[in-house]
PDB file of C-alpha atoms and ligand atoms in Angstrom:
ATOM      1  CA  UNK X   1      86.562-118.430   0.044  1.00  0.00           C
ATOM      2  CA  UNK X   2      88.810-119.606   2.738  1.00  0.00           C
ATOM      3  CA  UNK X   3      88.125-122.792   3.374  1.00  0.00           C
ATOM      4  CA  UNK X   4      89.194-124.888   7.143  1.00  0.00           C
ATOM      5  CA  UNK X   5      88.793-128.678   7.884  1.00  0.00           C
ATOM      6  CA  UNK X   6      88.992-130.523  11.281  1.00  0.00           C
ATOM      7  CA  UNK X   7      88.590-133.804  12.890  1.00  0.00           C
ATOM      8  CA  UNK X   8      87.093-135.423  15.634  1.00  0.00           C
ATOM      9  CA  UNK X   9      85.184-138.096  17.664  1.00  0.00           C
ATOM     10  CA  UNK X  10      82.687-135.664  19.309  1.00  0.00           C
ATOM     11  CA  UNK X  11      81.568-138.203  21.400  1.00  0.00           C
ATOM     12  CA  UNK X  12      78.686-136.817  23.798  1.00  0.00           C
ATOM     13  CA  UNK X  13      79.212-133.096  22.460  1.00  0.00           C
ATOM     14  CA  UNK X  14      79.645-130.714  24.779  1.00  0.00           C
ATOM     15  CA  UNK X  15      81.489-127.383  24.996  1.00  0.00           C
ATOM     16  CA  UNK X  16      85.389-127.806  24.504  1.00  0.00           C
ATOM     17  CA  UNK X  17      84.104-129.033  21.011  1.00  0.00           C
ATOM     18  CA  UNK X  18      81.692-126.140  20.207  1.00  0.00           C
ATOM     19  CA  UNK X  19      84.647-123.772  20.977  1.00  0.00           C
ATOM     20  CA  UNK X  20      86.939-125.269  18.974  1.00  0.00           C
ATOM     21  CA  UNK X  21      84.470-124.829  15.659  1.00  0.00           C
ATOM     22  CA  UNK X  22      83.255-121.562  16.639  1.00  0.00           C
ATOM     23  CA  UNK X  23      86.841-120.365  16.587  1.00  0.00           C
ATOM     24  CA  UNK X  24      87.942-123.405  13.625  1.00  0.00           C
ATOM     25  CA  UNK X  25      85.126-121.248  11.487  1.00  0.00           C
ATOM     26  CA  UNK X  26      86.479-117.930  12.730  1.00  0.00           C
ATOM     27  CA  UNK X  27      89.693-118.793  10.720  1.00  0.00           C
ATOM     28  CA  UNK X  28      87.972-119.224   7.390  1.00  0.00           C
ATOM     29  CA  UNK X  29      84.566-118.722   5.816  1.00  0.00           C
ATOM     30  CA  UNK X  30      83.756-122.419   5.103  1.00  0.00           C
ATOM     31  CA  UNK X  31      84.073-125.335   7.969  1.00  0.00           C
ATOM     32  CA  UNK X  32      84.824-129.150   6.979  1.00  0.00           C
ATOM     33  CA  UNK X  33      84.659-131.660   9.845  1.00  0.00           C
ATOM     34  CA  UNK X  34      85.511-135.158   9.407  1.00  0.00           C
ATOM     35  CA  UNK X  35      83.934-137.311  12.133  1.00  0.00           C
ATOM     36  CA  UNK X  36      85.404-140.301  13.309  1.00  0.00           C
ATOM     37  CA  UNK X  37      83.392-143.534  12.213  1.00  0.00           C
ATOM     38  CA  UNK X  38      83.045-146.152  15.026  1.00  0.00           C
ATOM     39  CA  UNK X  39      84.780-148.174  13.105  1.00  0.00           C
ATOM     40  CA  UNK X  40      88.112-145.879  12.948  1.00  0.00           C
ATOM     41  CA  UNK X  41      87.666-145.334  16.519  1.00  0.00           C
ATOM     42  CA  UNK X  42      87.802-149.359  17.177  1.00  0.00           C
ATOM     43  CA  UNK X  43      91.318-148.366  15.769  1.00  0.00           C
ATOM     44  CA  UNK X  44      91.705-145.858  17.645  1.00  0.00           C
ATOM     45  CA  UNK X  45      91.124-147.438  20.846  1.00  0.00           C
ATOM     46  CA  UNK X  46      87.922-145.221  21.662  1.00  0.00           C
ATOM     47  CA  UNK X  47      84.372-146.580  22.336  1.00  0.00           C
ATOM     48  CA  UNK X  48      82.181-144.101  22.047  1.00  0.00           C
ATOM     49  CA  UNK X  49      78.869-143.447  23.841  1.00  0.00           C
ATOM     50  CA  UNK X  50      77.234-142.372  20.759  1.00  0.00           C
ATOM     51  CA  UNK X  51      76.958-143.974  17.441  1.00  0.00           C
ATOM     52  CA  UNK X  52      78.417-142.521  14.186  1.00  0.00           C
ATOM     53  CA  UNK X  53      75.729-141.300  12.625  1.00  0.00           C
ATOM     54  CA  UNK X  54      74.572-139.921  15.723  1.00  0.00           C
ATOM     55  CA  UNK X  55      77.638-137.700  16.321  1.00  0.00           C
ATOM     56  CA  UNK X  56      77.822-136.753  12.432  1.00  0.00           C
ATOM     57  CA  UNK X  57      73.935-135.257  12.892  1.00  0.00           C
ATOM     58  CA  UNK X  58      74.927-133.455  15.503  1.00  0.00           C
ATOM     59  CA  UNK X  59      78.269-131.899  14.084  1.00  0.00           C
ATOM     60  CA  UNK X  60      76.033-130.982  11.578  1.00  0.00           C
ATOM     61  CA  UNK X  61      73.245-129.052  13.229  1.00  0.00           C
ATOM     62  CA  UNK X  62      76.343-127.031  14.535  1.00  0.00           C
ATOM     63  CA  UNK X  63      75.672-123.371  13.211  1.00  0.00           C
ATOM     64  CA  UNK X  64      79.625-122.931  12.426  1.00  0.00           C
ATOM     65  CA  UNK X  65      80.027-126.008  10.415  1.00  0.00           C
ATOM     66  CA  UNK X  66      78.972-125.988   6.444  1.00  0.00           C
ATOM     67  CA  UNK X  67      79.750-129.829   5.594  1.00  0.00           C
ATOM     68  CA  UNK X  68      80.495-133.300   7.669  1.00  0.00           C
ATOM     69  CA  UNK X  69      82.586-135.869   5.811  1.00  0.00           C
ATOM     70  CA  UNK X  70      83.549-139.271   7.596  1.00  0.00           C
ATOM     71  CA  UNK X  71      86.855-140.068   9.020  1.00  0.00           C
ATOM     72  CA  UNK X  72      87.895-143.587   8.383  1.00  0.00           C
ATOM     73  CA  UNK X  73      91.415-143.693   8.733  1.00  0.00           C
ATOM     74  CA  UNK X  74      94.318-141.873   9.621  1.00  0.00           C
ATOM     75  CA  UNK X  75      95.587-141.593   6.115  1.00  0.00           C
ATOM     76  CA  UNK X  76      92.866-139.390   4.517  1.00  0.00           C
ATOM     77  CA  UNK X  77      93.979-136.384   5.323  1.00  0.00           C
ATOM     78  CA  UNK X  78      95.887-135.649   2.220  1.00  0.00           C
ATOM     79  CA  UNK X  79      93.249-136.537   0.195  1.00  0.00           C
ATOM     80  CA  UNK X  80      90.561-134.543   2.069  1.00  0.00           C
ATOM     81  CA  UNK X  81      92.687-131.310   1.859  1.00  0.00           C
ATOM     82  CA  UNK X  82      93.484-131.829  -1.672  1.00  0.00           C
ATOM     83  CA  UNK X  83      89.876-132.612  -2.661  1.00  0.00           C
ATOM     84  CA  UNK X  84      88.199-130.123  -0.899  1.00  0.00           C
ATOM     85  CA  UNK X  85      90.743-127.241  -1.563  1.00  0.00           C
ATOM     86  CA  UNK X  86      91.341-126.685   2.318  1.00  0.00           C
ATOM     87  CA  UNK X  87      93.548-123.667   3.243  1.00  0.00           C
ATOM     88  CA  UNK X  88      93.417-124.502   7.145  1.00  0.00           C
ATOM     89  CA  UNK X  89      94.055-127.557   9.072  1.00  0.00           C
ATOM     90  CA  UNK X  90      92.623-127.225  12.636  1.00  0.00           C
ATOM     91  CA  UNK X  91      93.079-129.330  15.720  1.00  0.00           C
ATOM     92  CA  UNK X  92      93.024-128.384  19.392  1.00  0.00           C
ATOM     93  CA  UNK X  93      96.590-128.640  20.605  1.00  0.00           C
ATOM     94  CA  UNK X  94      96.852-131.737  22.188  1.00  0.00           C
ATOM     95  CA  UNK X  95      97.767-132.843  18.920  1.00  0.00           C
ATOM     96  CA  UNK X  96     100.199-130.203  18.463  1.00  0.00           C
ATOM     97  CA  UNK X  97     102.913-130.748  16.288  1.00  0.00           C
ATOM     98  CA  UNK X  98     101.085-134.189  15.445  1.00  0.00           C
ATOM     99  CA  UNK X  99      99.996-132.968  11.654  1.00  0.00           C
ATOM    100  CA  UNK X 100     102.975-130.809  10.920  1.00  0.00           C
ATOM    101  CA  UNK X 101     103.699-132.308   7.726  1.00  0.00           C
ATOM    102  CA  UNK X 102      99.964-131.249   6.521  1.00  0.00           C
ATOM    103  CA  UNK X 103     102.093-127.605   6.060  1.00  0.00           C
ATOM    104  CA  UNK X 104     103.150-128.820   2.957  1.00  0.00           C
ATOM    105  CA  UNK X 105      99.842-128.837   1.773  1.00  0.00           C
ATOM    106  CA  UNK X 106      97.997-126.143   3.855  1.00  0.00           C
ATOM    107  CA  UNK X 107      98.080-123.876   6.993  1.00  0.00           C
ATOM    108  CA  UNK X 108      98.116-125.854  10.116  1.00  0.00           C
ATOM    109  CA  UNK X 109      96.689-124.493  13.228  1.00  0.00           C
ATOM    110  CA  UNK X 110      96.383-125.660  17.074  1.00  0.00           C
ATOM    111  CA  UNK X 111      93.897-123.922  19.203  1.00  0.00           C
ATOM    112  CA  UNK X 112      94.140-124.130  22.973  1.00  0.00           C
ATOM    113  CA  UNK X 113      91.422-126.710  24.018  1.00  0.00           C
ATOM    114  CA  UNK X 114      89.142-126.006  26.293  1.00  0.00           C
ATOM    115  CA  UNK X 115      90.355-126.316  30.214  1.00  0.00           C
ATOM    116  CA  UNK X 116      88.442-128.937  32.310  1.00  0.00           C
ATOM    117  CA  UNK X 117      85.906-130.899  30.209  1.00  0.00           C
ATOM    118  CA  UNK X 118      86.226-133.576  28.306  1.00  0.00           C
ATOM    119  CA  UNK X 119      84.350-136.691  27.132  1.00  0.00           C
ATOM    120  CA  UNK X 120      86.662-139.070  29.420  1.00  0.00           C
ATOM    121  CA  UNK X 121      85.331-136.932  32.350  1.00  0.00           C
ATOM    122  CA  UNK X 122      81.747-136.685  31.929  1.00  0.00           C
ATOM    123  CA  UNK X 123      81.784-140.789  30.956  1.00  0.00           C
ATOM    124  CA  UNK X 124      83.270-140.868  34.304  1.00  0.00           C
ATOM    125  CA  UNK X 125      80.634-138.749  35.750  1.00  0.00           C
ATOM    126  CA  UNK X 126      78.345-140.698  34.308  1.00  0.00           C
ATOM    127  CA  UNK X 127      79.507-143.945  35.396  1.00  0.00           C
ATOM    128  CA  UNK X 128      79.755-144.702  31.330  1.00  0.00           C
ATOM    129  CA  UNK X 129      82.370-147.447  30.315  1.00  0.00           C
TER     130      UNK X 129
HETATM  131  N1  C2G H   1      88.772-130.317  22.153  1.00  0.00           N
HETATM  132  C1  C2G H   1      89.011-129.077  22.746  1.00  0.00           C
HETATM  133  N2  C2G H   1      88.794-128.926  24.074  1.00  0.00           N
HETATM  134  C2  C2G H   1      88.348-129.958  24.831  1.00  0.00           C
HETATM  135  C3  C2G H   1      88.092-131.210  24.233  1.00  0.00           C
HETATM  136  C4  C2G H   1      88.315-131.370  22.873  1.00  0.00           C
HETATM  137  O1  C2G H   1      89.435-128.109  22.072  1.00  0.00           O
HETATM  138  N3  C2G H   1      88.137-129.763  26.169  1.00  0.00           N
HETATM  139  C5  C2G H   1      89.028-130.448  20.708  1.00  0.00           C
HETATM  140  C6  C2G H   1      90.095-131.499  20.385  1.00  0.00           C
HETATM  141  O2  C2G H   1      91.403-130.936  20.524  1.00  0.00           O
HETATM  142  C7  C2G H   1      89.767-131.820  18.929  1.00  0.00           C
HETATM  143  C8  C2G H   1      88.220-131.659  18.891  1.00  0.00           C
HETATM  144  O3  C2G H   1      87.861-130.889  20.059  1.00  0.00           O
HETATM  145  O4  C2G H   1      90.358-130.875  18.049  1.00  0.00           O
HETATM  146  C9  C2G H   1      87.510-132.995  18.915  1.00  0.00           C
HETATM  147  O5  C2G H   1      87.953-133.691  20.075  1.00  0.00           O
HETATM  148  P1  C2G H   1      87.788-135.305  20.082  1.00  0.00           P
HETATM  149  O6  C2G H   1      86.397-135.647  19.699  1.00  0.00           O
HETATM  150  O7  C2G H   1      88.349-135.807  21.370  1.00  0.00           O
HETATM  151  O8  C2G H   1      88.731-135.686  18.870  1.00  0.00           O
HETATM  152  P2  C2G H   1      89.851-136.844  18.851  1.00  0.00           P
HETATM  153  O9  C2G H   1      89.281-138.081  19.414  1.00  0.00           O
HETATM  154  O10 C2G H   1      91.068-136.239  19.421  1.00  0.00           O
HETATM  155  O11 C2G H   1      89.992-137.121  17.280  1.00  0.00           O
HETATM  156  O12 C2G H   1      92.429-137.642  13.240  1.00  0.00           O
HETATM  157  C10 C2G H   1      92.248-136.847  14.404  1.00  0.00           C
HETATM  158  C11 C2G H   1      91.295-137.501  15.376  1.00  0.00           C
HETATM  159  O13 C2G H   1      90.101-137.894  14.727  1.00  0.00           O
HETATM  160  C12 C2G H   1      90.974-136.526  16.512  1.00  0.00           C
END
């Protein structure tokens, strides 16, 4: 079983995030995604619309993906890989070439994100903070 892992916010999901774990599964047979705790996006600079547990639910409910694991810190990746015996690393690619040095561990992939949506953009449209 080939199994893939990802990360993310997915703050106020929307469709640049369901395409990137419909085609995140399409590379494997089992999906991981670690979602970013509010507290780890406090680090990250992010404030996010929707609380933690909120976003993990939702991840969740997402047909494509088989577990949900919190994201804490940047330094977990390792770890996750190694415990849950990932083959693929995914991540759209406007973190390309940001995780290179997970290939020593397991495949690393960047899939084009999705043009003209983001979360920034429909806070904006919104009038959200
Ligand atoms: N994404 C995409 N197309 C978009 C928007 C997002 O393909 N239009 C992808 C991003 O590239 C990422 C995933 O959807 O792979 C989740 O996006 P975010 O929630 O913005 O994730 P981010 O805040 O970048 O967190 O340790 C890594 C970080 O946790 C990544």
């Amino acid at each position: 079983m080939k199994k893939v892992l990802t990360y993310g916010t997915y703050d106020l999901f929307h469709v640049g995030h369901l395409n990137l774990l419909k085609r995140a599964k399409e590379l494997g047979d089992y999906l991981v995604v670690a979602v970013s705790s509010d507290a780890f996006n406090a680090i990250k600079g992010k404030k996010c619309a929707i609380p933690d547990y909120e976003r993990m639910a939702i991840v969740e409910a997402i047909k494509y993906v088989d577990e949900v694991i919190p994201e804490n810190s940047w330094d977990q990746k390792v770890k996750d890989i190694q415990e849950h015996d990932i083959d693929i690393f995914v991540m759209g690619d406007d973190w390309k070439g940001k995780f290179d040095d997970l290939s020593e561990y397991c495949e690393v992939v960047y899939l084009p994100r999705t043009p003209d949506i983001s979360t920034t953009a429909i806070k904006k449209q919104l009038k959200l903070k």
